[in-house]
Structures are given as structure tokens and as C-alpha cells.
Tab-separated table of N, CA and C in Angstrom:
chain	number	residue	atom	x	y	z
I	1	MET	N	-12.167	17.365	73.352
I	1	MET	CA	-12.200	18.386	72.315
I	1	MET	C	-10.849	19.082	72.258
I	2	PHE	N	-10.340	19.252	71.065
I	2	PHE	CA	-9.052	19.911	70.880
I	2	PHE	C	-9.203	21.424	70.989
I	3	ASN	N	-8.187	22.052	71.558
I	3	ASN	CA	-8.141	23.501	71.602
I	3	ASN	C	-7.544	23.989	70.285
I	4	THR	N	-8.351	24.647	69.484
I	4	THR	CA	-7.892	25.063	68.162
I	4	THR	C	-7.450	26.513	68.117
I	5	ARG	N	-7.514	27.206	69.229
I	5	ARG	CA	-7.121	28.612	69.245
I	5	ARG	C	-5.618	28.738	69.435
I	6	LEU	N	-5.029	29.621	68.673
I	6	LEU	CA	-3.605	29.913	68.814
I	6	LEU	C	-3.423	31.041	69.816
I	7	THR	N	-2.468	30.874	70.713
I	7	THR	CA	-2.134	31.968	71.619
I	7	THR	C	-1.205	32.932	70.888
I	8	GLY	N	-1.033	34.088	71.469
I	8	GLY	CA	-0.140	35.075	70.869
I	8	GLY	C	1.299	34.593	70.810
I	9	GLN	N	1.715	33.867	71.843
I	9	GLN	CA	3.082	33.342	71.868
I	9	GLN	C	3.292	32.294	70.782
I	10	GLU	N	2.310	31.418	70.601
I	10	GLU	CA	2.424	30.398	69.553
I	10	GLU	C	2.462	31.035	68.170
I	11	LEU	N	1.600	32.004	67.966
I	11	LEU	CA	1.563	32.686	66.679
I	11	LEU	C	2.879	33.413	66.403
I	12	ALA	N	3.427	34.065	67.425
I	12	ALA	CA	4.709	34.764	67.258
I	12	ALA	C	5.837	33.778	66.981
I	13	PHE	N	5.841	32.640	67.681
I	13	PHE	CA	6.897	31.649	67.469
I	13	PHE	C	6.819	31.067	66.064
I	14	ILE	N	5.606	30.780	65.606
I	14	ILE	CA	5.427	30.258	64.250
I	14	ILE	C	5.886	31.290	63.222
I	15	ALA	N	5.556	32.558	63.452
I	15	ALA	CA	5.972	33.612	62.523
I	15	ALA	C	7.492	33.738	62.471
I	16	VAL	N	8.142	33.686	63.624
I	16	VAL	CA	9.606	33.797	63.654
I	16	VAL	C	10.250	32.574	63.006
I	17	SER	N	9.758	31.380	63.325
I	17	SER	CA	10.317	30.156	62.732
I	17	SER	C	10.151	30.152	61.216
I	18	SER	N	8.984	30.532	60.761
I	18	SER	CA	8.743	30.578	59.317
I	18	SER	C	9.635	31.607	58.645
I	19	SER	N	9.793	32.752	59.285
I	19	SER	CA	10.629	33.790	58.671
I	19	SER	C	12.099	33.385	58.649
I	20	ILE	N	12.555	32.644	59.653
I	20	ILE	CA	13.933	32.132	59.632
I	20	ILE	C	14.106	31.171	58.458
I	21	TRP	N	13.128	30.288	58.268
I	21	TRP	CA	13.188	29.326	57.168
I	21	TRP	C	13.178	30.051	55.818
I	22	ILE	N	12.305	31.047	55.677
I	22	ILE	CA	12.217	31.803	54.425
I	22	ILE	C	13.510	32.570	54.173
I	23	ALA	N	14.007	33.251	55.198
I	23	ALA	CA	15.240	34.037	55.039
I	23	ALA	C	16.431	33.141	54.709
I	24	ALA	N	16.478	31.972	55.323
I	24	ALA	CA	17.579	31.048	55.035
I	24	ALA	C	17.527	30.580	53.586
I	25	GLN	N	16.331	30.322	53.083
I	25	GLN	CA	16.225	29.888	51.692
I	25	GLN	C	16.589	30.996	50.721
I	26	ILE	N	16.156	32.210	51.020
I	26	ILE	CA	16.443	33.323	50.114
I	26	ILE	C	17.917	33.708	50.175
I	27	ALA	N	18.494	33.725	51.380
I	27	ALA	CA	19.886	34.165	51.536
I	27	ALA	C	20.894	33.062	51.219
I	28	LEU	N	20.652	31.864	51.750
I	28	LEU	CA	21.625	30.787	51.583
I	28	LEU	C	21.467	30.030	50.270
I	29	GLY	N	20.270	30.031	49.719
I	29	GLY	CA	20.019	29.278	48.493
I	29	GLY	C	20.956	29.617	47.350
I	30	PRO	N	21.059	30.883	46.960
I	30	PRO	CA	21.971	31.219	45.853
I	30	PRO	C	23.448	30.978	46.183
I	31	LEU	N	23.820	31.174	47.439
I	31	LEU	CA	25.225	30.965	47.809
I	31	LEU	C	25.602	29.492	47.791
I	32	ILE	N	24.783	28.679	48.444
I	32	ILE	CA	25.104	27.262	48.573
I	32	ILE	C	24.701	26.498	47.319
I	33	GLY	N	23.770	27.047	46.540
I	33	GLY	CA	23.347	26.398	45.304
I	33	GLY	C	24.456	26.279	44.270
I	34	ARG	N	25.505	27.050	44.434
I	34	ARG	CA	26.644	26.966	43.512
I	34	ARG	C	27.447	25.691	43.707
I	35	PHE	N	27.390	25.134	44.901
I	35	PHE	CA	28.156	23.928	45.204
I	35	PHE	C	27.306	22.699	44.917
I	36	SER	N	27.951	21.682	44.396
I	36	SER	CA	27.231	20.435	44.153
I	36	SER	C	28.188	19.267	44.301
I	37	ILE	N	27.611	18.136	44.634
I	37	ILE	CA	28.357	16.885	44.700
I	37	ILE	C	27.781	16.012	43.597
I	38	GLY	N	28.461	15.968	42.494
I	38	GLY	CA	27.931	15.258	41.337
I	38	GLY	C	26.682	15.962	40.840
I	39	PRO	N	25.600	15.214	40.636
I	39	PRO	CA	24.370	15.844	40.149
I	39	PRO	C	23.514	16.453	41.261
I	40	VAL	N	23.923	16.290	42.517
I	40	VAL	CA	23.116	16.749	43.650
I	40	VAL	C	23.563	18.144	44.071
I	41	SER	N	22.641	19.093	44.018
I	41	SER	CA	22.934	20.455	44.458
I	41	SER	C	22.794	20.537	45.975
I	42	MET	N	23.650	21.303	46.596
I	42	MET	CA	23.611	21.449	48.050
I	42	MET	C	22.508	22.397	48.500
I	43	HIS	N	21.909	23.136	47.569
I	43	HIS	CA	20.860	24.099	47.910
I	43	HIS	C	19.708	23.419	48.650
I	44	GLY	N	19.183	22.352	48.083
I	44	GLY	CA	18.057	21.662	48.700
I	44	GLY	C	18.419	20.988	49.999
I	45	ALA	N	19.621	20.435	50.080
I	45	ALA	CA	20.038	19.734	51.297
I	45	ALA	C	20.134	20.686	52.481
I	46	VAL	N	20.714	21.840	52.270
I	46	VAL	CA	20.855	22.807	53.361
I	46	VAL	C	19.492	23.328	53.794
I	47	ASN	N	18.628	23.622	52.851
I	47	ASN	CA	17.296	24.109	53.203
I	47	ASN	C	16.478	23.044	53.923
I	48	HIS	N	16.656	21.777	53.565
I	48	HIS	CA	15.958	20.708	54.275
I	48	HIS	C	16.462	20.584	55.707
I	49	VAL	N	17.759	20.675	55.901
I	49	VAL	CA	18.313	20.577	57.259
I	49	VAL	C	17.792	21.719	58.126
I	50	ILE	N	17.751	22.916	57.586
I	50	ILE	CA	17.213	24.055	58.335
I	50	ILE	C	15.741	23.824	58.652
I	51	GLY	N	14.989	23.336	57.679
I	51	GLY	CA	13.574	23.047	57.904
I	51	GLY	C	13.359	21.972	58.954
I	52	TRP	N	14.143	20.899	58.922
I	52	TRP	CA	14.013	19.831	59.920
I	52	TRP	C	14.321	20.362	61.312
I	53	PHE	N	15.388	21.148	61.412
I	53	PHE	CA	15.754	21.719	62.706
I	53	PHE	C	14.606	22.569	63.253
I	54	LEU	N	14.033	23.414	62.416
I	54	LEU	CA	12.933	24.266	62.869
I	54	LEU	C	11.686	23.454	63.205
I	55	MET	N	11.451	22.357	62.490
I	55	MET	CA	10.311	21.495	62.816
I	55	MET	C	10.476	20.867	64.195
I	56	VAL	N	11.668	20.350	64.479
I	56	VAL	CA	11.923	19.719	65.779
I	56	VAL	C	11.806	20.741	66.900
I	57	VAL	N	12.376	21.918	66.707
I	57	VAL	CA	12.322	22.958	67.738
I	57	VAL	C	10.881	23.412	67.963
I	58	THR	N	10.135	23.628	66.893
I	58	THR	CA	8.746	24.071	67.019
I	58	THR	C	7.896	23.026	67.728
I	59	ALA	N	8.021	21.772	67.333
I	59	ALA	CA	7.227	20.714	67.966
I	59	ALA	C	7.605	20.543	69.431
I	60	SER	N	8.892	20.629	69.744
I	60	SER	CA	9.339	20.429	71.121
I	60	SER	C	8.924	21.582	72.026
I	61	LEU	N	9.044	22.802	71.538
I	61	LEU	CA	8.751	23.949	72.393
I	61	LEU	C	7.263	24.258	72.494
I	62	LEU	N	6.535	24.145	71.400
I	62	LEU	CA	5.111	24.463	71.456
I	62	LEU	C	4.284	23.280	71.943
I	63	GLY	N	4.676	22.074	71.586
I	63	GLY	CA	4.040	20.876	72.132
I	63	GLY	C	2.597	20.654	71.743
I	64	ARG	N	2.160	21.197	70.629
I	64	ARG	CA	0.787	20.989	70.179
I	64	ARG	C	0.772	20.498	68.746
I	65	PHE	N	-0.149	19.600	68.475
I	65	PHE	CA	-0.313	19.089	67.115
I	65	PHE	C	-0.778	20.223	66.200
I	66	GLY	N	-0.189	20.301	65.039
I	66	GLY	CA	-0.593	21.273	64.041
I	66	GLY	C	0.298	22.495	63.943
I	67	MET	N	1.109	22.745	64.948
I	67	MET	CA	1.968	23.932	64.930
I	67	MET	C	3.046	23.824	63.846
I	68	VAL	N	3.615	22.636	63.685
I	68	VAL	CA	4.627	22.427	62.644
I	68	VAL	C	3.978	22.535	61.267
I	69	SER	N	2.773	22.020	61.144
I	69	SER	CA	2.067	22.110	59.861
I	69	SER	C	1.815	23.562	59.479
I	70	ILE	N	1.388	24.364	60.439
I	70	ILE	CA	1.147	25.781	60.164
I	70	ILE	C	2.448	26.475	59.771
I	71	MET	N	3.532	26.168	60.499
I	71	MET	CA	4.824	26.771	60.182
I	71	MET	C	5.268	26.385	58.766
I	72	ALA	N	5.107	25.123	58.403
I	72	ALA	CA	5.512	24.662	57.073
I	72	ALA	C	4.658	25.301	55.980
I	73	ILE	N	3.381	25.480	56.234
I	73	ILE	CA	2.501	26.116	55.249
I	73	ILE	C	2.896	27.573	55.041
I	74	VAL	N	3.144	28.288	56.142
I	74	VAL	CA	3.553	29.695	56.028
I	74	VAL	C	4.891	29.806	55.302
I	75	ALA	N	5.830	28.928	55.640
I	75	ALA	CA	7.143	28.959	54.980
I	75	ALA	C	7.023	28.618	53.498
I	76	SER	N	6.163	27.673	53.161
I	76	SER	CA	6.027	27.303	51.744
I	76	SER	C	5.390	28.429	50.941
I	77	ILE	N	4.446	29.134	51.528
I	77	ILE	CA	3.842	30.274	50.829
I	77	ILE	C	4.867	31.397	50.669
I	78	GLY	N	5.651	31.635	51.715
I	78	GLY	CA	6.639	32.711	51.662
I	78	GLY	C	7.789	32.454	50.715
I	79	THR	N	8.137	31.200	50.516
I	79	THR	CA	9.281	30.901	49.644
I	79	THR	C	8.887	30.708	48.183
I	80	ARG	N	7.630	30.711	47.859
I	80	ARG	CA	7.228	30.512	46.467
I	80	ARG	C	7.617	31.694	45.600
I	81	ILE	N	7.831	32.859	46.197
I	81	ILE	CA	8.160	34.041	45.400
I	81	ILE	C	9.552	33.956	44.789
I	82	ILE	N	10.423	33.101	45.341
I	82	ILE	CA	11.787	33.021	44.806
I	82	ILE	C	11.919	31.965	43.716
I	83	ARG	N	10.875	31.215	43.456
I	83	ARG	CA	10.935	30.177	42.429
I	83	ARG	C	10.710	30.782	41.053
I	84	VAL	N	11.496	30.338	40.093
I	84	VAL	CA	11.378	30.845	38.726
I	84	VAL	C	10.148	30.250	38.057
I	85	SER	N	9.988	28.959	38.193
I	85	SER	CA	8.885	28.256	37.550
I	85	SER	C	7.693	28.162	38.503
I	86	THR	N	6.511	28.435	37.979
I	86	THR	CA	5.301	28.330	38.794
I	86	THR	C	5.057	26.891	39.218
I	87	LEU	N	5.245	25.960	38.294
I	87	LEU	CA	5.038	24.545	38.608
I	87	LEU	C	6.011	24.078	39.688
I	88	GLU	N	7.273	24.475	39.562
I	88	GLU	CA	8.262	24.102	40.579
I	88	GLU	C	7.872	24.682	41.936
I	89	GLY	N	7.433	25.929	41.953
I	89	GLY	CA	7.019	26.558	43.202
I	89	GLY	C	5.858	25.840	43.859
I	90	MET	N	4.885	25.429	43.050
I	90	MET	CA	3.731	24.725	43.607
I	90	MET	C	4.123	23.348	44.128
I	91	LEU	N	4.958	22.631	43.387
I	91	LEU	CA	5.354	21.287	43.817
I	91	LEU	C	6.222	21.325	45.071
I	92	VAL	N	7.167	22.253	45.116
I	92	VAL	CA	8.017	22.366	46.304
I	92	VAL	C	7.186	22.806	47.502
I	93	GLY	N	6.280	23.753	47.292
I	93	GLY	CA	5.403	24.199	48.375
I	93	GLY	C	4.519	23.080	48.893
I	94	LEU	N	3.990	22.279	47.983
I	94	LEU	CA	3.177	21.135	48.388
I	94	LEU	C	4.009	20.129	49.177
I	95	GLY	N	5.265	19.949	48.766
I	95	GLY	CA	6.159	19.053	49.502
I	95	GLY	C	6.426	19.539	50.914
I	96	TYR	N	6.645	20.850	51.075
I	96	TYR	CA	6.857	21.407	52.417
I	96	TYR	C	5.619	21.210	53.286
I	97	MET	N	4.445	21.449	52.709
I	97	MET	CA	3.208	21.283	53.468
I	97	MET	C	3.024	19.830	53.902
I	98	CYS	N	3.236	18.901	52.986
I	98	CYS	CA	3.103	17.477	53.314
I	98	CYS	C	4.131	17.053	54.359
I	99	ALA	N	5.347	17.588	54.255
I	99	ALA	CA	6.384	17.253	55.238
I	99	ALA	C	5.995	17.741	56.625
I	100	GLY	N	5.407	18.926	56.720
I	100	GLY	CA	4.971	19.442	58.014
I	100	GLY	C	3.864	18.598	58.625
I	101	VAL	N	2.898	18.207	57.803
I	101	VAL	CA	1.800	17.367	58.296
I	101	VAL	C	2.322	15.989	58.709
I	102	LEU	N	3.212	15.409	57.899
I	102	LEU	CA	3.790	14.105	58.229
I	102	LEU	C	4.605	14.177	59.518
I	103	PHE	N	5.398	15.234	59.675
I	103	PHE	CA	6.192	15.387	60.890
I	103	PHE	C	5.277	15.503	62.103
I	104	ASP	N	4.235	16.333	62.003
I	104	ASP	CA	3.281	16.461	63.106
I	104	ASP	C	2.665	15.110	63.449
I	105	GLY	N	2.235	14.382	62.432
I	105	GLY	CA	1.606	13.085	62.673
I	105	GLY	C	2.530	12.094	63.348
I	106	LEU	N	3.771	12.023	62.890
I	106	LEU	CA	4.715	11.077	63.494
I	106	LEU	C	5.148	11.518	64.891
I	107	PHE	N	5.445	12.792	65.055
I	107	PHE	CA	5.945	13.285	66.344
I	107	PHE	C	4.883	13.147	67.430
I	108	PHE	N	3.667	13.576	67.137
I	108	PHE	CA	2.623	13.537	68.157
I	108	PHE	C	1.872	12.211	68.158
I	109	GLY	N	1.874	11.492	67.031
I	109	GLY	CA	1.251	10.172	66.996
I	109	GLY	C	2.003	9.160	67.840
I	110	LEU	N	3.334	9.289	67.866
I	110	LEU	CA	4.157	8.407	68.698
I	110	LEU	C	4.324	8.939	70.114
I	111	ARG	N	3.701	10.067	70.390
I	111	ARG	CA	3.733	10.709	71.711
I	111	ARG	C	5.155	11.016	72.171
I	112	LEU	N	5.975	11.486	71.265
I	112	LEU	CA	7.348	11.835	71.617
I	112	LEU	C	7.410	13.077	72.484
I	113	ASN	N	6.350	13.888	72.460
I	113	ASN	CA	6.356	15.102	73.259
I	113	ASN	C	6.171	14.816	74.745
I	114	THR	N	5.750	13.612	75.115
I	114	THR	CA	5.528	13.301	76.522
I	114	THR	C	6.701	12.566	77.155
I	115	LEU	N	7.690	12.193	76.372
I	115	LEU	CA	8.823	11.428	76.878
I	115	LEU	C	9.967	12.342	77.264
I	116	LYS	N	10.834	11.834	78.109
I	116	LYS	CA	12.051	12.569	78.460
I	116	LYS	C	12.999	12.522	77.268
I	117	HIS	N	13.646	13.637	76.993
I	117	HIS	CA	14.528	13.723	75.830
I	117	HIS	C	15.970	13.382	76.183
I	118	GLN	N	16.206	12.594	77.219
I	118	GLN	CA	17.566	12.267	77.618
I	118	GLN	C	18.018	10.919	77.069
I	119	ASP	N	17.130	10.142	76.566
I	119	ASP	CA	17.466	8.832	76.028
I	119	ASP	C	18.045	8.995	74.622
I	120	PRO	N	19.245	8.475	74.360
I	120	PRO	CA	19.837	8.632	73.024
I	120	PRO	C	19.022	7.955	71.930
I	121	ARG	N	18.322	6.884	72.273
I	121	ARG	CA	17.487	6.213	71.270
I	121	ARG	C	16.347	7.121	70.825
I	122	LEU	N	15.836	7.913	71.770
I	122	LEU	CA	14.764	8.844	71.436
I	122	LEU	C	15.263	9.925	70.483
I	123	SER	N	16.475	10.388	70.701
I	123	SER	CA	17.061	11.384	69.796
I	123	SER	C	17.203	10.813	68.395
I	124	CYS	N	17.617	9.565	68.290
I	124	CYS	CA	17.737	8.917	66.978
I	124	CYS	C	16.372	8.793	66.310
I	125	LEU	N	15.344	8.488	67.092
I	125	LEU	CA	13.997	8.368	66.544
I	125	LEU	C	13.496	9.717	66.037
I	126	ILE	N	13.757	10.787	66.775
I	126	ILE	CA	13.336	12.120	66.339
I	126	ILE	C	14.063	12.512	65.057
I	127	ILE	N	15.350	12.195	64.973
I	127	ILE	CA	16.103	12.486	63.750
I	127	ILE	C	15.543	11.681	62.581
I	128	PHE	N	15.179	10.417	62.821
I	128	PHE	CA	14.591	9.591	61.770
I	128	PHE	C	13.256	10.175	61.299
I	129	ILE	N	12.429	10.635	62.237
I	129	ILE	CA	11.145	11.231	61.874
I	129	ILE	C	11.363	12.495	61.052
I	130	ALA	N	12.313	13.321	61.473
I	130	ALA	CA	12.593	14.548	60.725
I	130	ALA	C	13.101	14.218	59.326
I	131	ALA	N	13.969	13.230	59.224
I	131	ALA	CA	14.511	12.856	57.913
I	131	ALA	C	13.432	12.259	57.014
I	132	SER	N	12.555	11.434	57.581
I	132	SER	CA	11.505	10.831	56.757
I	132	SER	C	10.502	11.878	56.291
I	133	SER	N	10.241	12.886	57.108
I	133	SER	CA	9.346	13.949	56.644
I	133	SER	C	10.024	14.792	55.571
I	134	GLY	N	11.343	14.881	55.622
I	134	GLY	CA	12.076	15.621	54.601
I	134	GLY	C	12.144	14.892	53.274
I	135	MET	N	11.952	13.576	53.289
I	135	MET	CA	11.971	12.806	52.050
I	135	MET	C	10.766	13.136	51.184
I	136	VAL	N	9.720	13.652	51.810
I	136	VAL	CA	8.519	14.026	51.067
I	136	VAL	C	8.840	15.201	50.255
């Protein structure tokens, strides 16, 4: 049977991680959104990198399935207020939620939390998982 109760430390860590993600999107989005490489705006790329970093840190430190999903859901709800279009806000929020669930499934499905993190191949695999969840 899975333990579904959140401890105070887990809840606090999820709240801090989500707030970092939200603050980064609100603060860095308008600044970095001005820069683009051809048709690609840097706004989304920077926010995805921050999100991937927070997903890896949350999964590694908390070590429980579902923590990244909760963090992604909280961050997606918190960042919807900065979207101009309601449809865009819902689609981006849904993408963040799906990315969190996919990351949780890949990270804990492959049992990466039980392995030593000193192998360079393992680091490449974690980066691949983070990138593939960001493609969603």
C-alpha cells in the first residue's frame, strides 16, 4: 500500500519549488521574451529549463512518486494568471501537468531514485527524461 500522506517537509518543499517556478515565469518571462532566435521565443525555453531543473531536484530530494506531479499542478495553476488568453492558459497548464506526470512515471518507473548518481550515463538518462517530459 502506498503512503499517500504528505509530510510537512514535503509540502513545504513543493510549495517553495512551485513558487520558484511561478516567480521565474512572472519575472523572467517578460524580460527574456523579448529575445528570439528566428521564430522561436526564448521565453518558453528558459521557463522549461527552470521547470526541468526543479523537477529533477524535487524527484531526487523527496524520492516519492507524485511529488513532481503535485509541484507541476501547483505551478500550472499559479502561472495561469499571467496568461492573456484563457485558452492559452488552459493548454499551457495542461502541458505542465502532463509533463509532471510523465516525468514522475519515467523517473520512478525506471527506478532512477534507487541508483547511485555518480554514473555519467545515468545523468544523461535523467536529462533525457527531463527533456522528453518538457516536449509535452
